[in-house]
Structure formats: C-alpha cells, structure tokens
C-alpha cells in the first residue's frame, strides 16, 4: 500500500541546526497519527516540509504522489493545515473570513455556512472575530483547515485553548473525517488525550524519529511494567502481602490496597494468582503503561549524544 504522505530519509538543516535528521515514515489513508516531541523536536519543521513551505536539505517527500515543494503542486488543494497559532483579522466576521479562505481554495461559498455549523460557530458566524474567545478562533481555524474536504489534515497543537467539551467535539469531527478516508496528522503535547484518539504515534526527539507504532506496538517494544492494584479486605493486608510475596515487591497504597509493577511476562501470572484468591482480594485494577510513560521511556532509552 502506498502512503498518502511518504517521507524518505529527510534531513532539514537551518544553518548549523539540524531540525530534522534522516527521518522516514509513511502515512496511510484513514489513519490518525500523533506526532509528539518536546519543544524543538522538529514537529513543525516536518509539517512545513509536507506543506511544501520549505525544502528538505536531503531526502524525498511525496504528498499524494507529488513533491510538495514543486512549482506545480496540484495536490495542495487536498491538504488542510491548522497552524499552531491561528491569527485572523479581528475586524472581519467568522463568515467573511471563511468565505475569503474558500475563495483562495476555489471552493464555492455554499460550503461556508455548513462548515461554520459543523465547528459550532453557526450562531456566531456574523460576529467580528475580535469578540471571539480563543476556543472560537481555534474552531474557525479548524473550519478553515476543513475547507474542500481535505484528504490530508495537518494539525499543529489543534486543541490548545479548547475546553473539554470542545475538545471532545473536535475529536468527533476528526474521527468522522478519518472514517471517510482522511489521513490526519496531529502534532501535540497533549499526550493523555491522544492516547485514545491516535491509531499510531510517532515520537520525535531533537530531530530524530525515536519511536513509531500503535500504542500496543510501543508497549510491546518498551516492555514497561503494568501496574496491578489489589483491593484487599483491610484486616487481611499483611496476609495478602505474605501470600503473594513470591510474585514480587508489593507496595501498600491507601491502607487497603497492594500495588505491584508486573513485567509483561509476569502479568498474567500475577493476575491469575491474585484473582484465584477471592477470599482476600475484593477487586483488581490493571493499568497498562500510558503514552506519557512510553514517551518518557523512548526519550530516555534512545537519547543520542549530539
Ligand atoms: P514546538 O513544540 O516548540 O513547536 P517543534 O518540534 O515544532 O517544537 P521545530 O519548530 O520544528 O520544533 O524546530 C526544530 C528546531 O529547528 C529547533 O531547534 C528550532 O529552533 C529550529 N528551527 C526551526 N525553524 C527554523 C528556522 N526557520 N531557522 C532556524 N532554525 C529553525
């Protein structure tokens, strides 16, 4: 399967700074991919390369089979982009602004009103942007990125400034587009919210790609322990700690719980033994490594000296 975006051994230097170093990956249709990394990791540089705003120092980039930095980049109209800091003319209304962008994209103005409704700005469409909250401006930015039913959406920190309800509705829109076949690349620091939303995670560190895969794949590679917590009848805590001592080092939590970090190959055994003893154990909680923990792990283990 060929990707909608193909990045092959791409390096981008700005003077002495290597913003992106020998990075390769492909993005496929109908997938949501999270691009994560510390400040300066090279995320925005990668987005700019895909948009054709800058050229790679070496390596190749194909977006829908074309070179985005070429003079004739016909696939440009299938690309939607939401920059990190959206800024619009505050004297214009939301509707005027979106109509302006629709013209630039050669879209009929008939698409403007439904898009404003879709991002929840229908009622505010004729208010000047100067009166909009940050979340409303962010949603207008998203509407702008969605003009023309893009096949590829590049979103830089798209949910910053959105409250939890707006974040949810933002991800619902994204998921609908993904189901319709769009490739969505989300550059973000908000790891917890990406955990359930992105089918794949690409982790960047100082210009290098240090991990790439689904959350399950990253968990398999990282082999981080799973946290298992047993709720024990308070009077039996010491007895339970003794009974399960052979399984490893248990910690006491909140007076009536025991917690252990189980390595992947011990996890099933710990669960089997603990759940077999229902006279002692009332409940079991299992917490797989979070994206936050995986992220920290890959930055630690793959950090290379410059
Ligand atoms: P953030 O999360 O802060 O947005 P990022 O991962 O998007 O960070 P980039 O903006 O891609 O990081 O920057 C990567 C590196 O390249 C940084 O060291 C940055 O200072 C440098 N850089 C980016 N653009 C330029 C430029 N036009 N000129 C010089 N250096 C640049």
PDB file of C-alpha atoms in Angstrom, residues 15-291:
ATOM      1  CA  UNK A  15      22.375  26.811   9.274  1.00  0.00           C
ATOM      2  CA  UNK A  16      24.024  24.712  11.980  1.00  0.00           C
ATOM      3  CA  UNK A  17      20.746  23.437  13.418  1.00  0.00           C
ATOM      4  CA  UNK A  18      19.618  20.027  12.193  1.00  0.00           C
ATOM      5  CA  UNK A  19      15.879  20.399  12.798  1.00  0.00           C
ATOM      6  CA  UNK A  20      15.080  17.007  11.195  1.00  0.00           C
ATOM      7  CA  UNK A  21      17.657  14.219  10.883  1.00  0.00           C
ATOM      8  CA  UNK A  22      17.277  11.323   8.470  1.00  0.00           C
ATOM      9  CA  UNK A  23      13.587  10.771   9.203  1.00  0.00           C
ATOM     10  CA  UNK A  24      11.480   8.266   7.261  1.00  0.00           C
ATOM     11  CA  UNK A  25       7.825   7.270   7.598  1.00  0.00           C
ATOM     12  CA  UNK A  26       4.675   6.784   5.574  1.00  0.00           C
ATOM     13  CA  UNK A  27       1.178   7.855   6.462  1.00  0.00           C
ATOM     14  CA  UNK A  28      -1.812   5.895   5.178  1.00  0.00           C
ATOM     15  CA  UNK A  29      -5.401   6.724   4.349  1.00  0.00           C
ATOM     16  CA  UNK A  30      -7.985   6.570   7.122  1.00  0.00           C
ATOM     17  CA  UNK A  31      -5.492   6.879   9.965  1.00  0.00           C
ATOM     18  CA  UNK A  32      -4.951   9.366  12.755  1.00  0.00           C
ATOM     19  CA  UNK A  33      -1.306   9.723  13.676  1.00  0.00           C
ATOM     20  CA  UNK A  34       0.058  11.665  16.622  1.00  0.00           C
ATOM     21  CA  UNK A  35       3.382  13.429  16.117  1.00  0.00           C
ATOM     22  CA  UNK A  36       4.823  14.075  19.562  1.00  0.00           C
ATOM     23  CA  UNK A  37       8.051  15.506  20.935  1.00  0.00           C
ATOM     24  CA  UNK A  38       9.486  18.209  23.184  1.00  0.00           C
ATOM     25  CA  UNK A  39       9.767  21.809  22.020  1.00  0.00           C
ATOM     26  CA  UNK A  40      12.255  21.980  19.182  1.00  0.00           C
ATOM     27  CA  UNK A  41      11.954  18.253  18.349  1.00  0.00           C
ATOM     28  CA  UNK A  42      11.264  19.043  14.686  1.00  0.00           C
ATOM     29  CA  UNK A  43       7.488  18.582  14.502  1.00  0.00           C
ATOM     30  CA  UNK A  44       6.611  21.910  12.895  1.00  0.00           C
ATOM     31  CA  UNK A  45       9.541  21.566  10.508  1.00  0.00           C
ATOM     32  CA  UNK A  46       8.111  18.220   9.347  1.00  0.00           C
ATOM     33  CA  UNK A  47       4.671  19.781   8.823  1.00  0.00           C
ATOM     34  CA  UNK A  48       6.199  22.662   6.838  1.00  0.00           C
ATOM     35  CA  UNK A  49       8.106  20.176   4.679  1.00  0.00           C
ATOM     36  CA  UNK A  50       4.865  18.288   3.937  1.00  0.00           C
ATOM     37  CA  UNK A  51       3.161  21.555   3.039  1.00  0.00           C
ATOM     38  CA  UNK A  52       5.990  22.477   0.684  1.00  0.00           C
ATOM     39  CA  UNK A  53       6.707  25.698   2.598  1.00  0.00           C
ATOM     40  CA  UNK A  54      10.340  24.628   2.955  1.00  0.00           C
ATOM     41  CA  UNK A  55      12.510  22.132   1.069  1.00  0.00           C
ATOM     42  CA  UNK A  56      14.460  19.275   2.643  1.00  0.00           C
ATOM     43  CA  UNK A  57      18.247  19.603   2.711  1.00  0.00           C
ATOM     44  CA  UNK A  58      18.296  15.959   1.620  1.00  0.00           C
ATOM     45  CA  UNK A  59      15.839  13.110   1.228  1.00  0.00           C
ATOM     46  CA  UNK A  60      12.492  12.964  -0.504  1.00  0.00           C
ATOM     47  CA  UNK A  61       8.919  13.918   0.331  1.00  0.00           C
ATOM     48  CA  UNK A  62       5.819  12.831  -1.554  1.00  0.00           C
ATOM     49  CA  UNK A  63       2.327  14.042  -0.743  1.00  0.00           C
ATOM     50  CA  UNK A  64      -0.344  12.204  -2.739  1.00  0.00           C
ATOM     51  CA  UNK A  65       2.476  11.187  -5.065  1.00  0.00           C
ATOM     52  CA  UNK A  66       3.744  14.717  -5.679  1.00  0.00           C
ATOM     53  CA  UNK A  67       6.669  16.806  -4.466  1.00  0.00           C
ATOM     54  CA  UNK A  68       5.005  19.482  -2.287  1.00  0.00           C
ATOM     55  CA  UNK A  69       7.845  21.978  -2.913  1.00  0.00           C
ATOM     56  CA  UNK A  70       7.472  21.749  -6.717  1.00  0.00           C
ATOM     57  CA  UNK A  71       6.038  24.737  -8.581  1.00  0.00           C
ATOM     58  CA  UNK A  72       3.031  22.723  -9.719  1.00  0.00           C
ATOM     59  CA  UNK A  73       1.744  21.040  -6.583  1.00  0.00           C
ATOM     60  CA  UNK A  74      -1.757  20.121  -7.659  1.00  0.00           C
ATOM     61  CA  UNK A  75      -2.405  18.026  -4.551  1.00  0.00           C
ATOM     62  CA  UNK A  76      -2.190  21.243  -2.455  1.00  0.00           C
ATOM     63  CA  UNK A  77      -5.967  21.583  -2.598  1.00  0.00           C
ATOM     64  CA  UNK A  78      -6.365  18.198  -0.882  1.00  0.00           C
ATOM     65  CA  UNK A  79      -4.291  19.393   2.081  1.00  0.00           C
ATOM     66  CA  UNK A  80      -5.774  21.078   5.131  1.00  0.00           C
ATOM     67  CA  UNK A  81      -3.475  22.830   7.603  1.00  0.00           C
ATOM     68  CA  UNK A  82      -4.156  24.288  11.017  1.00  0.00           C
ATOM     69  CA  UNK A  83      -1.123  26.227  12.298  1.00  0.00           C
ATOM     70  CA  UNK A  84      -0.235  26.318  15.980  1.00  0.00           C
ATOM     71  CA  UNK A  85      -1.166  29.962  16.423  1.00  0.00           C
ATOM     72  CA  UNK A  86      -4.106  30.865  14.259  1.00  0.00           C
ATOM     73  CA  UNK A  87      -4.447  34.553  13.711  1.00  0.00           C
ATOM     74  CA  UNK A  88      -7.249  36.200  11.765  1.00  0.00           C
ATOM     75  CA  UNK A  89      -8.219  39.794  11.009  1.00  0.00           C
ATOM     76  CA  UNK A  90     -10.247  40.749  14.080  1.00  0.00           C
ATOM     77  CA  UNK A  91     -12.372  43.251  12.136  1.00  0.00           C
ATOM     78  CA  UNK A  92     -13.860  40.536   9.910  1.00  0.00           C
ATOM     79  CA  UNK A  93     -16.670  38.207  10.914  1.00  0.00           C
ATOM     80  CA  UNK A  94     -16.236  34.447  11.010  1.00  0.00           C
ATOM     81  CA  UNK A  95     -18.355  34.085   7.878  1.00  0.00           C
ATOM     82  CA  UNK A  96     -16.366  36.733   5.965  1.00  0.00           C
ATOM     83  CA  UNK A  97     -13.090  35.119   6.957  1.00  0.00           C
ATOM     84  CA  UNK A  98     -14.139  31.634   5.923  1.00  0.00           C
ATOM     85  CA  UNK A  99     -15.594  32.949   2.651  1.00  0.00           C
ATOM     86  CA  UNK A 100     -12.228  34.584   1.945  1.00  0.00           C
ATOM     87  CA  UNK A 101     -10.367  31.287   2.519  1.00  0.00           C
ATOM     88  CA  UNK A 102     -12.972  29.385   0.477  1.00  0.00           C
ATOM     89  CA  UNK A 103     -12.232  31.684  -2.481  1.00  0.00           C
ATOM     90  CA  UNK A 104      -8.495  31.121  -2.072  1.00  0.00           C
ATOM     91  CA  UNK A 105      -9.151  27.386  -2.229  1.00  0.00           C
ATOM     92  CA  UNK A 106     -11.547  27.894  -5.150  1.00  0.00           C
ATOM     93  CA  UNK A 107     -14.395  26.457  -3.122  1.00  0.00           C
ATOM     94  CA  UNK A 108     -17.960  27.649  -3.648  1.00  0.00           C
ATOM     95  CA  UNK A 109     -19.286  29.900  -0.859  1.00  0.00           C
ATOM     96  CA  UNK A 110     -22.039  27.308  -0.297  1.00  0.00           C
ATOM     97  CA  UNK A 111     -19.606  25.282   1.829  1.00  0.00           C
ATOM     98  CA  UNK A 112     -19.079  28.117   4.335  1.00  0.00           C
ATOM     99  CA  UNK A 113     -22.327  28.019   6.358  1.00  0.00           C
ATOM    100  CA  UNK A 114     -22.354  24.203   6.854  1.00  0.00           C
ATOM    101  CA  UNK A 115     -18.707  24.279   7.938  1.00  0.00           C
ATOM    102  CA  UNK A 116     -19.360  27.036  10.475  1.00  0.00           C
ATOM    103  CA  UNK A 117     -22.256  24.942  11.837  1.00  0.00           C
ATOM    104  CA  UNK A 118     -20.046  21.873  11.952  1.00  0.00           C
ATOM    105  CA  UNK A 119     -17.485  23.542  14.211  1.00  0.00           C
ATOM    106  CA  UNK A 120     -20.209  25.071  16.389  1.00  0.00           C
ATOM    107  CA  UNK A 121     -19.850  28.648  15.163  1.00  0.00           C
ATOM    108  CA  UNK A 122     -23.196  28.911  13.340  1.00  0.00           C
ATOM    109  CA  UNK A 123     -24.671  31.339  15.869  1.00  0.00           C
ATOM    110  CA  UNK A 124     -21.505  33.465  15.976  1.00  0.00           C
ATOM    111  CA  UNK A 125     -20.911  33.496  12.208  1.00  0.00           C
ATOM    112  CA  UNK A 126     -21.755  37.192  11.823  1.00  0.00           C
ATOM    113  CA  UNK A 127     -19.861  38.442  14.849  1.00  0.00           C
ATOM    114  CA  UNK A 128     -16.485  40.108  14.421  1.00  0.00           C
ATOM    115  CA  UNK A 129     -13.565  37.825  15.270  1.00  0.00           C
ATOM    116  CA  UNK A 130     -12.349  40.469  17.728  1.00  0.00           C
ATOM    117  CA  UNK A 131     -15.205  39.340  20.001  1.00  0.00           C
ATOM    118  CA  UNK A 132     -14.353  35.611  19.728  1.00  0.00           C
ATOM    119  CA  UNK A 133     -12.779  33.620  22.555  1.00  0.00           C
ATOM    120  CA  UNK A 134      -9.535  31.689  21.915  1.00  0.00           C
ATOM    121  CA  UNK A 135     -11.531  28.476  21.566  1.00  0.00           C
ATOM    122  CA  UNK A 136     -13.807  30.086  18.960  1.00  0.00           C
ATOM    123  CA  UNK A 137     -10.811  31.307  16.950  1.00  0.00           C
ATOM    124  CA  UNK A 138      -9.328  27.828  17.153  1.00  0.00           C
ATOM    125  CA  UNK A 139     -12.578  26.358  15.796  1.00  0.00           C
ATOM    126  CA  UNK A 140     -12.599  28.894  12.985  1.00  0.00           C
ATOM    127  CA  UNK A 141      -9.056  27.744  12.216  1.00  0.00           C
ATOM    128  CA  UNK A 142     -10.286  24.172  12.103  1.00  0.00           C
ATOM    129  CA  UNK A 143     -13.141  25.163   9.742  1.00  0.00           C
ATOM    130  CA  UNK A 144     -10.526  26.810   7.507  1.00  0.00           C
ATOM    131  CA  UNK A 145      -8.457  23.596   7.539  1.00  0.00           C
ATOM    132  CA  UNK A 146     -11.558  21.560   6.648  1.00  0.00           C
ATOM    133  CA  UNK A 147     -12.424  23.601   3.550  1.00  0.00           C
ATOM    134  CA  UNK A 148     -12.592  21.449   0.445  1.00  0.00           C
ATOM    135  CA  UNK A 149     -12.934  18.069   2.239  1.00  0.00           C
ATOM    136  CA  UNK A 150      -9.165  17.565   2.546  1.00  0.00           C
ATOM    137  CA  UNK A 151      -7.650  14.094   2.136  1.00  0.00           C
ATOM    138  CA  UNK A 152      -4.759  15.038   4.402  1.00  0.00           C
ATOM    139  CA  UNK A 153      -5.107  17.186   7.502  1.00  0.00           C
ATOM    140  CA  UNK A 154      -2.019  18.567   9.222  1.00  0.00           C
ATOM    141  CA  UNK A 155      -2.948  19.969  12.621  1.00  0.00           C
ATOM    142  CA  UNK A 156      -0.405  21.699  14.871  1.00  0.00           C
ATOM    143  CA  UNK A 157      -1.490  21.717  18.533  1.00  0.00           C
ATOM    144  CA  UNK A 158      -5.157  21.781  17.463  1.00  0.00           C
ATOM    145  CA  UNK A 159      -6.810  21.510  20.868  1.00  0.00           C
ATOM    146  CA  UNK A 160      -4.831  24.136  22.783  1.00  0.00           C
ATOM    147  CA  UNK A 161      -7.297  26.680  24.145  1.00  0.00           C
ATOM    148  CA  UNK A 162     -10.305  24.366  23.846  1.00  0.00           C
ATOM    149  CA  UNK A 163     -12.298  23.359  26.921  1.00  0.00           C
ATOM    150  CA  UNK A 164     -13.017  19.622  27.486  1.00  0.00           C
ATOM    151  CA  UNK A 165     -16.408  19.713  25.702  1.00  0.00           C
ATOM    152  CA  UNK A 166     -14.946  21.448  22.659  1.00  0.00           C
ATOM    153  CA  UNK A 167     -12.020  19.037  22.631  1.00  0.00           C
ATOM    154  CA  UNK A 168     -14.469  16.158  22.507  1.00  0.00           C
ATOM    155  CA  UNK A 169     -16.423  17.671  19.629  1.00  0.00           C
ATOM    156  CA  UNK A 170     -13.136  18.471  17.856  1.00  0.00           C
ATOM    157  CA  UNK A 171     -12.091  14.799  18.067  1.00  0.00           C
ATOM    158  CA  UNK A 172     -15.538  13.694  16.877  1.00  0.00           C
ATOM    159  CA  UNK A 173     -15.078  15.777  13.725  1.00  0.00           C
ATOM    160  CA  UNK A 174     -11.584  14.358  13.241  1.00  0.00           C
ATOM    161  CA  UNK A 175     -12.808  10.789  13.708  1.00  0.00           C
ATOM    162  CA  UNK A 176     -15.595  11.293  11.164  1.00  0.00           C
ATOM    163  CA  UNK A 177     -13.050  12.565   8.617  1.00  0.00           C
ATOM    164  CA  UNK A 178     -10.785   9.630   9.349  1.00  0.00           C
ATOM    165  CA  UNK A 179     -13.629   7.182   8.781  1.00  0.00           C
ATOM    166  CA  UNK A 180     -14.246   8.856   5.433  1.00  0.00           C
ATOM    167  CA  UNK A 181     -10.634   8.078   4.495  1.00  0.00           C
ATOM    168  CA  UNK A 182      -8.644  11.168   5.511  1.00  0.00           C
ATOM    169  CA  UNK A 183      -5.059  10.987   6.777  1.00  0.00           C
ATOM    170  CA  UNK A 184      -4.801  13.063   9.933  1.00  0.00           C
ATOM    171  CA  UNK A 185      -1.516  14.113  11.492  1.00  0.00           C
ATOM    172  CA  UNK A 186      -1.827  15.734  14.904  1.00  0.00           C
ATOM    173  CA  UNK A 187       1.223  17.426  16.320  1.00  0.00           C
ATOM    174  CA  UNK A 188       0.668  17.799  20.036  1.00  0.00           C
ATOM    175  CA  UNK A 189       1.959  17.842  23.579  1.00  0.00           C
ATOM    176  CA  UNK A 190      -1.379  16.666  24.986  1.00  0.00           C
ATOM    177  CA  UNK A 191      -0.366  13.016  25.348  1.00  0.00           C
ATOM    178  CA  UNK A 192      -3.214  11.898  27.586  1.00  0.00           C
ATOM    179  CA  UNK A 193      -5.936  12.974  25.176  1.00  0.00           C
ATOM    180  CA  UNK A 194      -4.072  11.473  22.197  1.00  0.00           C
ATOM    181  CA  UNK A 195      -3.891   8.094  23.869  1.00  0.00           C
ATOM    182  CA  UNK A 196      -7.434   7.083  22.886  1.00  0.00           C
ATOM    183  CA  UNK A 197      -7.523   9.087  19.676  1.00  0.00           C
ATOM    184  CA  UNK A 198      -4.458   8.268  17.636  1.00  0.00           C
ATOM    185  CA  UNK A 199      -4.068   4.862  15.994  1.00  0.00           C
ATOM    186  CA  UNK A 200      -0.347   5.457  15.693  1.00  0.00           C
ATOM    187  CA  UNK A 201       2.244   7.575  17.459  1.00  0.00           C
ATOM    188  CA  UNK A 202       5.471   8.967  16.005  1.00  0.00           C
ATOM    189  CA  UNK A 203       7.855  10.219  18.698  1.00  0.00           C
ATOM    190  CA  UNK A 204      10.481  12.793  17.730  1.00  0.00           C
ATOM    191  CA  UNK A 205      13.461  13.870  19.801  1.00  0.00           C
ATOM    192  CA  UNK A 206      15.950  16.527  18.677  1.00  0.00           C
ATOM    193  CA  UNK A 207      15.180  15.960  15.024  1.00  0.00           C
ATOM    194  CA  UNK A 208      15.316  12.152  15.194  1.00  0.00           C
ATOM    195  CA  UNK A 209      12.397   9.761  14.988  1.00  0.00           C
ATOM    196  CA  UNK A 210      12.818   7.653  18.121  1.00  0.00           C
ATOM    197  CA  UNK A 211       9.639   5.537  18.049  1.00  0.00           C
ATOM    198  CA  UNK A 212       6.792   4.833  15.642  1.00  0.00           C
ATOM    199  CA  UNK A 213       3.841   2.467  16.081  1.00  0.00           C
ATOM    200  CA  UNK A 214       0.443   1.879  17.619  1.00  0.00           C
ATOM    201  CA  UNK A 215       0.176   2.207  21.383  1.00  0.00           C
ATOM    202  CA  UNK A 216       0.158  -1.599  21.660  1.00  0.00           C
ATOM    203  CA  UNK A 217       3.254  -1.907  19.480  1.00  0.00           C
ATOM    204  CA  UNK A 218       5.085   0.736  21.516  1.00  0.00           C
ATOM    205  CA  UNK A 219       4.100  -1.089  24.707  1.00  0.00           C
ATOM    206  CA  UNK A 220       5.472  -4.349  23.325  1.00  0.00           C
ATOM    207  CA  UNK A 221       8.746  -2.721  22.308  1.00  0.00           C
ATOM    208  CA  UNK A 222       9.171  -0.738  25.521  1.00  0.00           C
ATOM    209  CA  UNK A 223       8.340  -3.729  27.752  1.00  0.00           C
ATOM    210  CA  UNK A 224       7.373  -1.389  30.570  1.00  0.00           C
ATOM    211  CA  UNK A 225       5.640  -2.965  33.559  1.00  0.00           C
ATOM    212  CA  UNK A 226       1.873  -2.970  34.007  1.00  0.00           C
ATOM    213  CA  UNK A 227       0.689  -1.583  37.335  1.00  0.00           C
ATOM    214  CA  UNK A 228      -1.611  -4.038  39.112  1.00  0.00           C
ATOM    215  CA  UNK A 229      -3.526  -2.971  42.190  1.00  0.00           C
ATOM    216  CA  UNK A 230      -5.374  -5.327  44.513  1.00  0.00           C
ATOM    217  CA  UNK A 231      -8.127  -4.160  46.825  1.00  0.00           C
ATOM    218  CA  UNK A 232      -7.780  -6.316  49.892  1.00  0.00           C
ATOM    219  CA  UNK A 233     -10.032  -6.590  52.934  1.00  0.00           C
ATOM    220  CA  UNK A 234      -8.280  -4.187  55.332  1.00  0.00           C
ATOM    221  CA  UNK A 235      -7.628  -6.783  58.076  1.00  0.00           C
ATOM    222  CA  UNK A 236      -6.012  -9.182  55.576  1.00  0.00           C
ATOM    223  CA  UNK A 237      -3.484  -6.786  54.080  1.00  0.00           C
ATOM    224  CA  UNK A 238      -0.433  -8.317  55.768  1.00  0.00           C
ATOM    225  CA  UNK A 239      -1.665 -11.819  54.996  1.00  0.00           C
ATOM    226  CA  UNK A 240      -2.172 -10.944  51.326  1.00  0.00           C
ATOM    227  CA  UNK A 241       1.267  -9.348  51.158  1.00  0.00           C
ATOM    228  CA  UNK A 242       2.739 -12.596  52.502  1.00  0.00           C
ATOM    229  CA  UNK A 243       0.644 -14.829  50.285  1.00  0.00           C
ATOM    230  CA  UNK A 244       1.678 -13.004  47.127  1.00  0.00           C
ATOM    231  CA  UNK A 245       5.267 -12.239  48.183  1.00  0.00           C
ATOM    232  CA  UNK A 246       6.715 -14.669  45.637  1.00  0.00           C
ATOM    233  CA  UNK A 247       5.195 -12.570  42.825  1.00  0.00           C
ATOM    234  CA  UNK A 248       7.420  -9.594  43.587  1.00  0.00           C
ATOM    235  CA  UNK A 249       7.706  -6.373  45.528  1.00  0.00           C
ATOM    236  CA  UNK A 250       4.265  -5.137  46.694  1.00  0.00           C
ATOM    237  CA  UNK A 251       3.632  -1.558  47.851  1.00  0.00           C
ATOM    238  CA  UNK A 252       0.859  -0.587  50.263  1.00  0.00           C
ATOM    239  CA  UNK A 253      -1.486   2.096  48.934  1.00  0.00           C
ATOM    240  CA  UNK A 254      -4.305   3.910  50.774  1.00  0.00           C
ATOM    241  CA  UNK A 255      -4.188   1.457  53.695  1.00  0.00           C
ATOM    242  CA  UNK A 256      -6.154  -1.319  51.998  1.00  0.00           C
ATOM    243  CA  UNK A 257      -4.548  -1.793  48.594  1.00  0.00           C
ATOM    244  CA  UNK A 258      -1.449  -3.572  47.357  1.00  0.00           C
ATOM    245  CA  UNK A 259       0.298  -2.487  44.199  1.00  0.00           C
ATOM    246  CA  UNK A 260       2.958  -4.138  42.060  1.00  0.00           C
ATOM    247  CA  UNK A 261       4.733  -3.323  38.804  1.00  0.00           C
ATOM    248  CA  UNK A 262       4.458  -6.535  36.802  1.00  0.00           C
ATOM    249  CA  UNK A 263       6.827  -7.145  33.898  1.00  0.00           C
ATOM    250  CA  UNK A 264       4.994  -8.134  30.676  1.00  0.00           C
ATOM    251  CA  UNK A 265       5.911 -11.832  31.089  1.00  0.00           C
ATOM    252  CA  UNK A 266       4.706 -11.918  34.733  1.00  0.00           C
ATOM    253  CA  UNK A 267       1.467 -10.002  34.240  1.00  0.00           C
ATOM    254  CA  UNK A 268      -0.819 -12.965  33.525  1.00  0.00           C
ATOM    255  CA  UNK A 269       0.641 -14.996  36.376  1.00  0.00           C
ATOM    256  CA  UNK A 270       0.110 -12.153  38.873  1.00  0.00           C
ATOM    257  CA  UNK A 271      -3.480 -11.698  37.704  1.00  0.00           C
ATOM    258  CA  UNK A 272      -4.191 -15.428  37.786  1.00  0.00           C
ATOM    259  CA  UNK A 273      -2.846 -15.891  41.306  1.00  0.00           C
ATOM    260  CA  UNK A 274      -4.471 -12.746  42.683  1.00  0.00           C
ATOM    261  CA  UNK A 275      -7.860 -13.414  41.135  1.00  0.00           C
ATOM    262  CA  UNK A 276      -7.854 -17.054  42.310  1.00  0.00           C
ATOM    263  CA  UNK A 277      -7.923 -15.851  45.911  1.00  0.00           C
ATOM    264  CA  UNK A 278     -11.268 -14.133  46.192  1.00  0.00           C
ATOM    265  CA  UNK A 279     -11.387 -14.516  49.959  1.00  0.00           C
ATOM    266  CA  UNK A 280      -8.576 -11.961  50.226  1.00  0.00           C
ATOM    267  CA  UNK A 281      -8.908  -9.892  47.082  1.00  0.00           C
ATOM    268  CA  UNK A 282     -12.082  -7.866  46.505  1.00  0.00           C
ATOM    269  CA  UNK A 283     -11.093  -6.089  43.319  1.00  0.00           C
ATOM    270  CA  UNK A 284      -8.244  -5.757  40.824  1.00  0.00           C
ATOM    271  CA  UNK A 285      -7.198  -2.709  38.791  1.00  0.00           C
ATOM    272  CA  UNK A 286      -4.842  -3.074  35.847  1.00  0.00           C
ATOM    273  CA  UNK A 287      -3.135  -0.024  34.350  1.00  0.00           C
ATOM    274  CA  UNK A 288      -1.097  -0.563  31.172  1.00  0.00           C
ATOM    275  CA  UNK A 289       1.768   1.913  30.576  1.00  0.00           C
ATOM    276  CA  UNK A 290       0.367   5.270  29.478  1.00  0.00           C
ATOM    277  CA  UNK A 291       1.532   7.214  26.450  1.00  0.00           C
TER     278      UNK A 291
END
